[in-house]
Tab-separated table of C-alpha atoms in Angstrom:
chain	number	residue	atom	x	y	z
A	129	UNK	CA	-34.629	-8.780	16.199
A	130	UNK	CA	-38.213	-7.775	15.440
A	131	UNK	CA	-38.688	-9.192	11.942
A	132	UNK	CA	-40.673	-12.373	11.559
A	133	UNK	CA	-40.417	-14.900	8.776
A	134	UNK	CA	-43.587	-13.447	7.251
A	135	UNK	CA	-41.848	-10.121	6.647
A	136	UNK	CA	-38.515	-11.535	5.490
A	137	UNK	CA	-37.761	-11.506	1.783
A	138	UNK	CA	-36.356	-15.020	1.433
A	139	UNK	CA	-35.017	-14.342	-2.045
A	140	UNK	CA	-33.036	-11.444	-0.614
A	141	UNK	CA	-31.738	-13.668	2.186
A	142	UNK	CA	-30.630	-16.259	-0.356
A	143	UNK	CA	-28.909	-13.664	-2.515
A	144	UNK	CA	-27.073	-12.118	0.437
A	145	UNK	CA	-26.074	-15.537	1.789
A	146	UNK	CA	-24.593	-16.239	-1.635
A	147	UNK	CA	-22.626	-12.981	-1.485
A	148	UNK	CA	-21.255	-13.776	1.972
A	149	UNK	CA	-20.452	-17.336	0.910
A	150	UNK	CA	-18.449	-15.951	-2.018
A	151	UNK	CA	-16.611	-13.599	0.339
A	152	UNK	CA	-15.800	-16.498	2.650
A	153	UNK	CA	-14.497	-18.472	-0.317
A	154	UNK	CA	-12.236	-15.587	-1.291
A	155	UNK	CA	-11.016	-15.279	2.304
A	156	UNK	CA	-9.965	-18.939	2.303
A	157	UNK	CA	-8.381	-18.591	-1.119
A	158	UNK	CA	-6.393	-15.522	-0.067
A	159	UNK	CA	-4.357	-17.753	2.243
A	160	UNK	CA	-3.184	-19.867	-0.671
A	161	UNK	CA	-2.406	-16.800	-2.779
A	162	UNK	CA	-0.162	-15.484	-0.010
A	163	UNK	CA	1.488	-18.885	0.425
A	164	UNK	CA	2.205	-18.978	-3.295
A	165	UNK	CA	3.882	-15.597	-3.010
A	166	UNK	CA	5.777	-16.369	0.192
A	167	UNK	CA	7.051	-19.751	-1.008
A	168	UNK	CA	7.948	-18.653	-4.537
A	169	UNK	CA	5.343	-20.836	-6.235
A	170	UNK	CA	4.019	-18.063	-8.462
A	171	UNK	CA	7.499	-17.115	-9.622
A	172	UNK	CA	8.503	-20.727	-10.182
A	173	UNK	CA	5.384	-21.471	-12.190
A	174	UNK	CA	5.862	-18.283	-14.206
A	175	UNK	CA	9.394	-19.421	-15.072
A	176	UNK	CA	8.122	-22.839	-16.156
A	177	UNK	CA	5.002	-21.555	-17.903
A	178	UNK	CA	3.295	-24.946	-17.625
A	179	UNK	CA	4.135	-27.740	-15.210
A	180	UNK	CA	2.884	-30.828	-13.482
A	181	UNK	CA	2.697	-30.676	-9.723
A	182	UNK	CA	5.844	-32.811	-9.513
A	183	UNK	CA	7.739	-30.448	-11.819
A	184	UNK	CA	6.630	-27.393	-9.845
A	185	UNK	CA	7.534	-29.086	-6.564
A	186	UNK	CA	11.011	-29.849	-7.860
A	187	UNK	CA	11.490	-26.302	-9.179
A	188	UNK	CA	10.301	-24.665	-5.941
A	189	UNK	CA	11.876	-27.169	-3.553
A	190	UNK	CA	8.566	-27.889	-1.824
A	191	UNK	CA	6.665	-31.043	-0.863
A	192	UNK	CA	4.935	-32.546	-3.951
A	193	UNK	CA	1.670	-33.488	-2.224
A	194	UNK	CA	1.154	-29.964	-0.910
A	195	UNK	CA	2.075	-28.424	-4.257
A	196	UNK	CA	-0.490	-30.596	-6.022
A	197	UNK	CA	-3.266	-29.515	-3.656
A	198	UNK	CA	-2.202	-25.873	-3.995
A	199	UNK	CA	-2.448	-26.153	-7.773
A	200	UNK	CA	-5.928	-27.643	-7.437
A	201	UNK	CA	-6.962	-24.605	-5.383
A	202	UNK	CA	-5.606	-22.223	-8.015
A	203	UNK	CA	-7.314	-24.138	-10.814
A	204	UNK	CA	-10.626	-23.936	-8.922
A	205	UNK	CA	-10.102	-20.184	-8.532
A	206	UNK	CA	-9.195	-19.683	-12.189
A	207	UNK	CA	-5.731	-18.379	-11.307
A	208	UNK	CA	-4.119	-21.242	-13.249
A	209	UNK	CA	-5.470	-23.204	-16.191
A	210	UNK	CA	-5.773	-26.964	-15.998
A	211	UNK	CA	-4.556	-28.750	-19.117
A	212	UNK	CA	-6.413	-31.952	-18.360
A	213	UNK	CA	-4.874	-35.108	-19.710
A	214	UNK	CA	-7.107	-36.772	-22.279
A	215	UNK	CA	-5.697	-40.252	-21.638
A	216	UNK	CA	-5.900	-40.333	-17.837
A	217	UNK	CA	-2.281	-39.298	-17.415
A	218	UNK	CA	-0.754	-36.601	-15.248
A	219	UNK	CA	-2.411	-33.167	-15.243
A	220	UNK	CA	-0.484	-30.087	-16.302
A	221	UNK	CA	-1.157	-26.565	-15.018
A	222	UNK	CA	-0.470	-23.302	-16.853
A	223	UNK	CA	-0.011	-19.816	-15.422
A	224	UNK	CA	-1.031	-17.450	-18.257
A	225	UNK	CA	1.467	-14.672	-18.919
A	226	UNK	CA	-1.200	-12.097	-18.090
A	227	UNK	CA	-1.765	-13.698	-14.672
A	228	UNK	CA	1.981	-13.828	-14.074
A	229	UNK	CA	2.148	-10.044	-14.460
A	230	UNK	CA	-0.221	-9.724	-11.497
A	231	UNK	CA	1.101	-12.527	-9.299
A	232	UNK	CA	4.722	-13.276	-10.093
A	233	UNK	CA	6.588	-10.057	-10.918
A	234	UNK	CA	6.858	-7.164	-8.453
A	235	UNK	CA	8.295	-4.969	-11.212
A	236	UNK	CA	5.169	-5.352	-13.338
A	237	UNK	CA	2.833	-2.317	-13.440
A	238	UNK	CA	-0.010	-4.776	-12.739
A	239	UNK	CA	1.611	-6.379	-9.665
A	240	UNK	CA	-0.816	-6.740	-6.764
A	241	UNK	CA	0.096	-9.964	-4.968
A	242	UNK	CA	1.902	-8.042	-2.192
A	243	UNK	CA	-1.507	-6.959	-0.961
A	244	UNK	CA	-2.000	-10.493	0.339
A	245	UNK	CA	1.135	-10.096	2.456
A	246	UNK	CA	-0.453	-6.991	3.981
A	247	UNK	CA	-3.645	-8.954	4.615
A	248	UNK	CA	-1.641	-11.677	6.385
A	249	UNK	CA	-0.157	-9.011	8.655
A	250	UNK	CA	-3.621	-7.670	9.444
A	251	UNK	CA	-4.879	-11.139	10.375
A	252	UNK	CA	-1.944	-11.415	12.766
A	253	UNK	CA	-3.149	-8.194	14.441
A	254	UNK	CA	-6.788	-9.237	14.905
A	255	UNK	CA	-6.488	-9.571	18.688
A	256	UNK	CA	-4.963	-6.086	18.893
A	257	UNK	CA	-7.742	-4.706	16.698
A	258	UNK	CA	-10.416	-6.299	18.869
A	259	UNK	CA	-8.820	-4.697	21.921
A	260	UNK	CA	-8.601	-1.322	20.174
A	261	UNK	CA	-12.217	-1.442	19.040
A	262	UNK	CA	-13.246	-2.180	22.631
A	263	UNK	CA	-11.092	0.405	24.404
A	264	UNK	CA	-10.662	3.106	21.770
A	265	UNK	CA	-6.885	2.737	22.005
A	266	UNK	CA	-4.700	3.089	18.946
A	267	UNK	CA	-2.265	0.630	17.376
A	268	UNK	CA	1.044	2.228	16.367
A	269	UNK	CA	2.686	1.123	13.142
A	270	UNK	CA	5.557	-0.655	14.893
A	271	UNK	CA	3.142	-2.876	16.852
A	272	UNK	CA	1.958	-4.724	13.742
A	273	UNK	CA	3.325	-7.954	12.313
A	274	UNK	CA	6.529	-7.265	10.350
A	275	UNK	CA	4.924	-8.528	7.130
A	276	UNK	CA	3.053	-5.237	7.083
A	277	UNK	CA	6.233	-3.261	6.445
A	278	UNK	CA	7.466	-5.360	3.526
A	279	UNK	CA	3.979	-5.863	2.120
A	280	UNK	CA	3.267	-2.127	2.061
A	281	UNK	CA	6.674	-1.471	0.490
A	282	UNK	CA	5.980	-3.938	-2.303
A	283	UNK	CA	2.316	-3.002	-2.843
A	284	UNK	CA	2.856	0.761	-2.950
A	285	UNK	CA	6.125	0.329	-4.812
A	286	UNK	CA	4.116	-0.674	-7.878
A	287	UNK	CA	2.128	2.570	-7.681
A	288	UNK	CA	5.209	4.710	-7.129
A	289	UNK	CA	7.150	3.146	-10.002
A	290	UNK	CA	4.165	3.686	-12.298
A	291	UNK	CA	3.069	7.194	-11.285
A	292	UNK	CA	5.764	9.107	-9.413
A	293	UNK	CA	8.017	10.177	-12.277
A	294	UNK	CA	5.538	9.881	-15.130
A	295	UNK	CA	2.535	11.633	-13.543
A	296	UNK	CA	3.077	13.263	-10.165
A	297	UNK	CA	6.359	15.127	-10.593
A	298	UNK	CA	5.252	16.741	-13.899
A	299	UNK	CA	1.909	17.767	-12.331
A	300	UNK	CA	3.557	19.967	-9.660
A	301	UNK	CA	4.500	23.378	-11.033
A	302	UNK	CA	8.243	23.643	-11.654
A	303	UNK	CA	9.131	20.581	-9.583
A	304	UNK	CA	10.839	18.602	-12.337
A	305	UNK	CA	13.019	21.552	-13.299
A	306	UNK	CA	13.986	22.233	-9.674
A	307	UNK	CA	14.823	18.588	-9.028
A	308	UNK	CA	16.922	18.479	-12.172
A	309	UNK	CA	18.872	21.567	-11.114
A	310	UNK	CA	19.342	20.235	-7.592
A	311	UNK	CA	17.321	20.914	-4.422
A	312	UNK	CA	16.984	19.524	-0.882
A	313	UNK	CA	13.948	17.270	-0.464
A	314	UNK	CA	12.487	15.832	2.746
A	315	UNK	CA	10.161	12.785	2.742
A	316	UNK	CA	8.051	12.691	5.926
A	317	UNK	CA	6.812	9.254	6.980
A	318	UNK	CA	9.205	7.657	4.508
A	319	UNK	CA	8.653	4.021	5.472
A	320	UNK	CA	11.093	1.815	3.590
A	321	UNK	CA	12.034	4.695	1.293
A	322	UNK	CA	10.808	3.498	-2.105
A	323	UNK	CA	9.706	6.861	-3.591
A	324	UNK	CA	12.678	8.692	-2.051
A	325	UNK	CA	15.089	6.296	-3.737
A	326	UNK	CA	13.215	6.498	-7.039
A	327	UNK	CA	13.555	10.293	-6.969
A	328	UNK	CA	17.237	10.078	-6.080
A	329	UNK	CA	17.866	7.747	-9.015
A	330	UNK	CA	16.060	10.078	-11.415
A	331	UNK	CA	17.497	13.370	-10.142
A	332	UNK	CA	21.150	12.861	-9.158
A	333	UNK	CA	21.807	16.560	-8.477
A	334	UNK	CA	19.214	16.733	-5.713
A	335	UNK	CA	19.658	15.609	-2.096
A	336	UNK	CA	17.078	13.633	-0.138
A	337	UNK	CA	16.311	12.958	3.512
A	338	UNK	CA	13.596	10.585	4.716
A	339	UNK	CA	12.243	10.592	8.275
A	340	UNK	CA	10.049	8.053	10.027
A	341	UNK	CA	9.272	7.172	13.646
A	342	UNK	CA	9.727	3.446	12.943
A	343	UNK	CA	13.406	2.613	13.478
A	344	UNK	CA	13.208	-0.737	11.655
A	345	UNK	CA	11.835	0.964	8.535
A	346	UNK	CA	14.612	3.558	8.679
A	347	UNK	CA	17.222	0.797	8.890
A	348	UNK	CA	15.716	-1.045	5.936
A	349	UNK	CA	15.427	2.158	3.902
A	350	UNK	CA	19.086	2.926	4.572
A	351	UNK	CA	20.079	-0.530	3.353
A	352	UNK	CA	17.914	-0.107	0.250
A	353	UNK	CA	19.582	3.222	-0.584
A	354	UNK	CA	22.999	1.578	-0.334
A	355	UNK	CA	21.861	-1.292	-2.565
A	356	UNK	CA	20.502	1.182	-5.121
A	357	UNK	CA	23.777	3.115	-5.178
A	358	UNK	CA	22.265	6.431	-4.054
A	359	UNK	CA	23.495	6.619	-0.452
A	360	UNK	CA	25.736	9.559	-1.398
A	361	UNK	CA	22.624	11.725	-1.786
A	362	UNK	CA	20.018	9.959	0.372
A	363	UNK	CA	19.831	9.766	4.161
A	364	UNK	CA	17.164	8.247	6.385
A	365	UNK	CA	16.637	9.274	10.011
A	366	UNK	CA	14.330	8.470	12.919
A	367	UNK	CA	12.114	11.518	13.550
A	368	UNK	CA	8.430	12.347	13.786
A	369	UNK	CA	6.360	14.544	11.490
A	370	UNK	CA	6.675	17.569	13.763
A	371	UNK	CA	10.179	17.377	15.262
A	372	UNK	CA	12.670	16.930	12.397
A	373	UNK	CA	15.190	19.706	11.882
A	374	UNK	CA	16.796	21.485	8.950
A	375	UNK	CA	15.469	23.577	6.078
A	376	UNK	CA	14.360	22.156	2.760
A	377	UNK	CA	13.233	23.182	-0.722
A	378	UNK	CA	10.462	20.579	-0.990
A	379	UNK	CA	8.738	18.449	1.640
A	380	UNK	CA	6.713	15.432	0.529
A	381	UNK	CA	4.228	13.096	2.188
A	382	UNK	CA	3.624	9.832	0.334
A	383	UNK	CA	0.431	8.152	1.574
A	384	UNK	CA	1.308	9.299	5.087
A	385	UNK	CA	-0.493	12.540	5.932
A	386	UNK	CA	-3.785	10.878	6.891
A	387	UNK	CA	-1.890	8.487	9.208
A	388	UNK	CA	-0.683	11.246	11.529
A	389	UNK	CA	-2.469	12.047	14.771
A	390	UNK	CA	-2.218	15.767	13.964
A	391	UNK	CA	-1.926	16.348	10.209
A	392	UNK	CA	-2.292	20.117	10.634
A	393	UNK	CA	0.733	20.172	12.958
A	394	UNK	CA	2.671	18.034	10.463
A	395	UNK	CA	1.868	20.458	7.648
A	396	UNK	CA	2.611	23.494	9.820
A	397	UNK	CA	6.020	22.074	10.718
A	398	UNK	CA	6.650	21.419	7.034
A	399	UNK	CA	5.740	25.013	6.202
A	400	UNK	CA	8.081	26.309	8.904
A	401	UNK	CA	10.872	24.078	7.563
A	402	UNK	CA	10.615	25.282	3.952
A	403	UNK	CA	12.977	27.747	2.348
A	404	UNK	CA	11.464	30.655	0.396
A	405	UNK	CA	9.868	29.385	-2.789
A	406	UNK	CA	9.555	25.875	-1.356
A	407	UNK	CA	6.711	23.420	-1.883
A	408	UNK	CA	4.739	21.009	0.274
A	409	UNK	CA	3.456	18.005	-1.683
A	410	UNK	CA	1.193	15.198	-0.485
A	411	UNK	CA	0.049	12.041	-2.232
A	412	UNK	CA	-3.113	10.565	-0.710
A	413	UNK	CA	-5.468	7.732	-1.688
A	414	UNK	CA	-8.157	8.909	-4.089
A	415	UNK	CA	-11.410	9.819	-2.388
A	416	UNK	CA	-14.457	12.027	-2.765
A	417	UNK	CA	-15.769	14.280	-0.014
A	418	UNK	CA	-18.776	12.154	0.991
A	419	UNK	CA	-19.241	8.519	1.949
A	420	UNK	CA	-22.030	8.139	-0.594
A	421	UNK	CA	-19.737	9.233	-3.419
A	422	UNK	CA	-16.843	7.126	-2.133
A	423	UNK	CA	-19.037	4.024	-2.206
A	424	UNK	CA	-19.315	4.386	-5.980
A	425	UNK	CA	-15.592	3.624	-6.236
A	426	UNK	CA	-15.116	-0.057	-7.183
A	427	UNK	CA	-12.224	-0.322	-4.705
A	428	UNK	CA	-14.063	1.421	-1.859
A	429	UNK	CA	-14.129	-1.797	0.184
A	430	UNK	CA	-10.345	-2.149	-0.109
A	431	UNK	CA	-9.731	1.495	0.836
A	432	UNK	CA	-12.068	1.504	3.824
A	433	UNK	CA	-10.804	-1.877	5.046
A	434	UNK	CA	-7.183	-0.739	4.996
A	435	UNK	CA	-8.177	2.484	6.708
A	436	UNK	CA	-10.040	0.753	9.535
A	437	UNK	CA	-7.297	-1.833	10.208
A	438	UNK	CA	-4.184	0.308	9.732
A	439	UNK	CA	-4.596	4.040	9.151
A	440	UNK	CA	-7.166	4.955	11.786
A	441	UNK	CA	-5.587	2.783	14.539
A	442	UNK	CA	-2.190	4.359	13.873
A	443	UNK	CA	-3.480	7.925	13.835
A	444	UNK	CA	-5.346	7.320	17.113
A	445	UNK	CA	-2.092	6.055	18.631
A	446	UNK	CA	-0.307	9.140	17.290
A	447	UNK	CA	-2.706	11.878	18.391
A	448	UNK	CA	-6.282	13.110	18.448
A	449	UNK	CA	-7.114	13.594	14.766
A	450	UNK	CA	-8.079	10.619	12.631
A	451	UNK	CA	-8.678	11.516	9.000
A	452	UNK	CA	-8.723	7.952	7.678
A	453	UNK	CA	-7.583	6.933	4.221
A	454	UNK	CA	-10.738	8.310	2.584
A	455	UNK	CA	-10.574	11.871	3.874
A	456	UNK	CA	-11.283	13.440	0.486
A	457	UNK	CA	-9.929	16.657	-1.044
A	458	UNK	CA	-12.088	18.973	1.039
A	459	UNK	CA	-10.796	17.860	4.427
A	460	UNK	CA	-7.230	17.541	3.168
A	461	UNK	CA	-7.223	21.051	1.714
A	462	UNK	CA	-8.731	22.346	4.962
A	463	UNK	CA	-5.764	20.818	6.813
A	464	UNK	CA	-3.323	22.564	4.449
A	465	UNK	CA	-5.036	25.923	4.935
A	466	UNK	CA	-5.252	25.524	8.712
A	467	UNK	CA	-1.486	24.956	8.670
A	468	UNK	CA	-0.886	28.273	6.941
A	469	UNK	CA	-0.745	27.023	3.358
A	470	UNK	CA	-3.575	28.961	1.669
A	471	UNK	CA	-2.411	28.254	-1.894
A	472	UNK	CA	-3.015	24.513	-1.534
A	473	UNK	CA	-4.622	22.852	-4.525
A	474	UNK	CA	-5.331	19.428	-5.961
A	475	UNK	CA	-2.756	19.057	-8.712
A	476	UNK	CA	-3.863	15.681	-10.060
A	477	UNK	CA	-6.469	12.984	-9.492
A	478	UNK	CA	-6.408	9.390	-10.698
A	479	UNK	CA	-5.869	6.447	-8.370
A	480	UNK	CA	-4.443	9.038	-5.960
A	481	UNK	CA	-4.948	12.645	-4.961
A	482	UNK	CA	-1.908	14.843	-5.466
A	483	UNK	CA	-1.973	18.030	-3.392
A	484	UNK	CA	0.605	20.817	-3.411
A	485	UNK	CA	1.148	24.235	-1.901
A	486	UNK	CA	3.942	26.758	-2.237
A	487	UNK	CA	5.328	29.346	0.161
């Protein structure tokens, strides 16, 4: 370090130390947010509306002293509102209905608490990440803590329930009409099958297959299809992005294309597996084509963090190409065209990029 104290801007040091201190505070608080989700505290408090720590402990079946301290943390964070007793009695805590939509209800369009479950899984993989950063090795999806699988299902499930049927399907030329009439659809990198099942529920005349290399995810997706009552038209199988068989009318990639070690090969196999008039469709995280432009996105830190902990390590484990979660439309369209899909276009942009190409 060559700087001396005479050249250091102490006001800048103080400001940056304050920023890092705030980040550290949020890191500590994230543990309690995840505990509240895991132990049902958010849901219990949402059901009660307002409660003392003893009432919340009784409702959730947890130890009163711990519940009281947890509520103090949430009051300090502004996640709950303290209704302080004016006569020195017992404090009551309120979870506003607006906060409950974010923290206590996975079916809410504002639900985001599952992201803390994903973060817990990443913390459990820190030693693996340190090794990977040192050696250049990858970390395959199955090697992560199992909370990653359920956390991703819940977190992305909110996005799929909000956007899939209302925004993405209508944005792809003729897709809604074809699904209504009945076609064969393949979901590559299906994970726990949330969007596949949503499509099957909405379009009962169509047939769906999901493939994934992670056997546990395939098993869970199969169970979810049975629970949803769509197993007569949905099947999940273990297969990779470039070795599944069969022919299909539409092949979809939901937040998966950038995770593959060879996305061009995945797209080329999709093209070869399409029937005449078929479509390849990919949903990817929203991004621009340059880092400078991506940094203007208010959630850039979230996107790049997830990419560096999960997407890039998996793609390195899977092959030689590593697009990352912020590849941008230019590189993604290049991959489509290199795979023999010259008509590829960006069909929609919002929180996600929707790309499609026909054959």
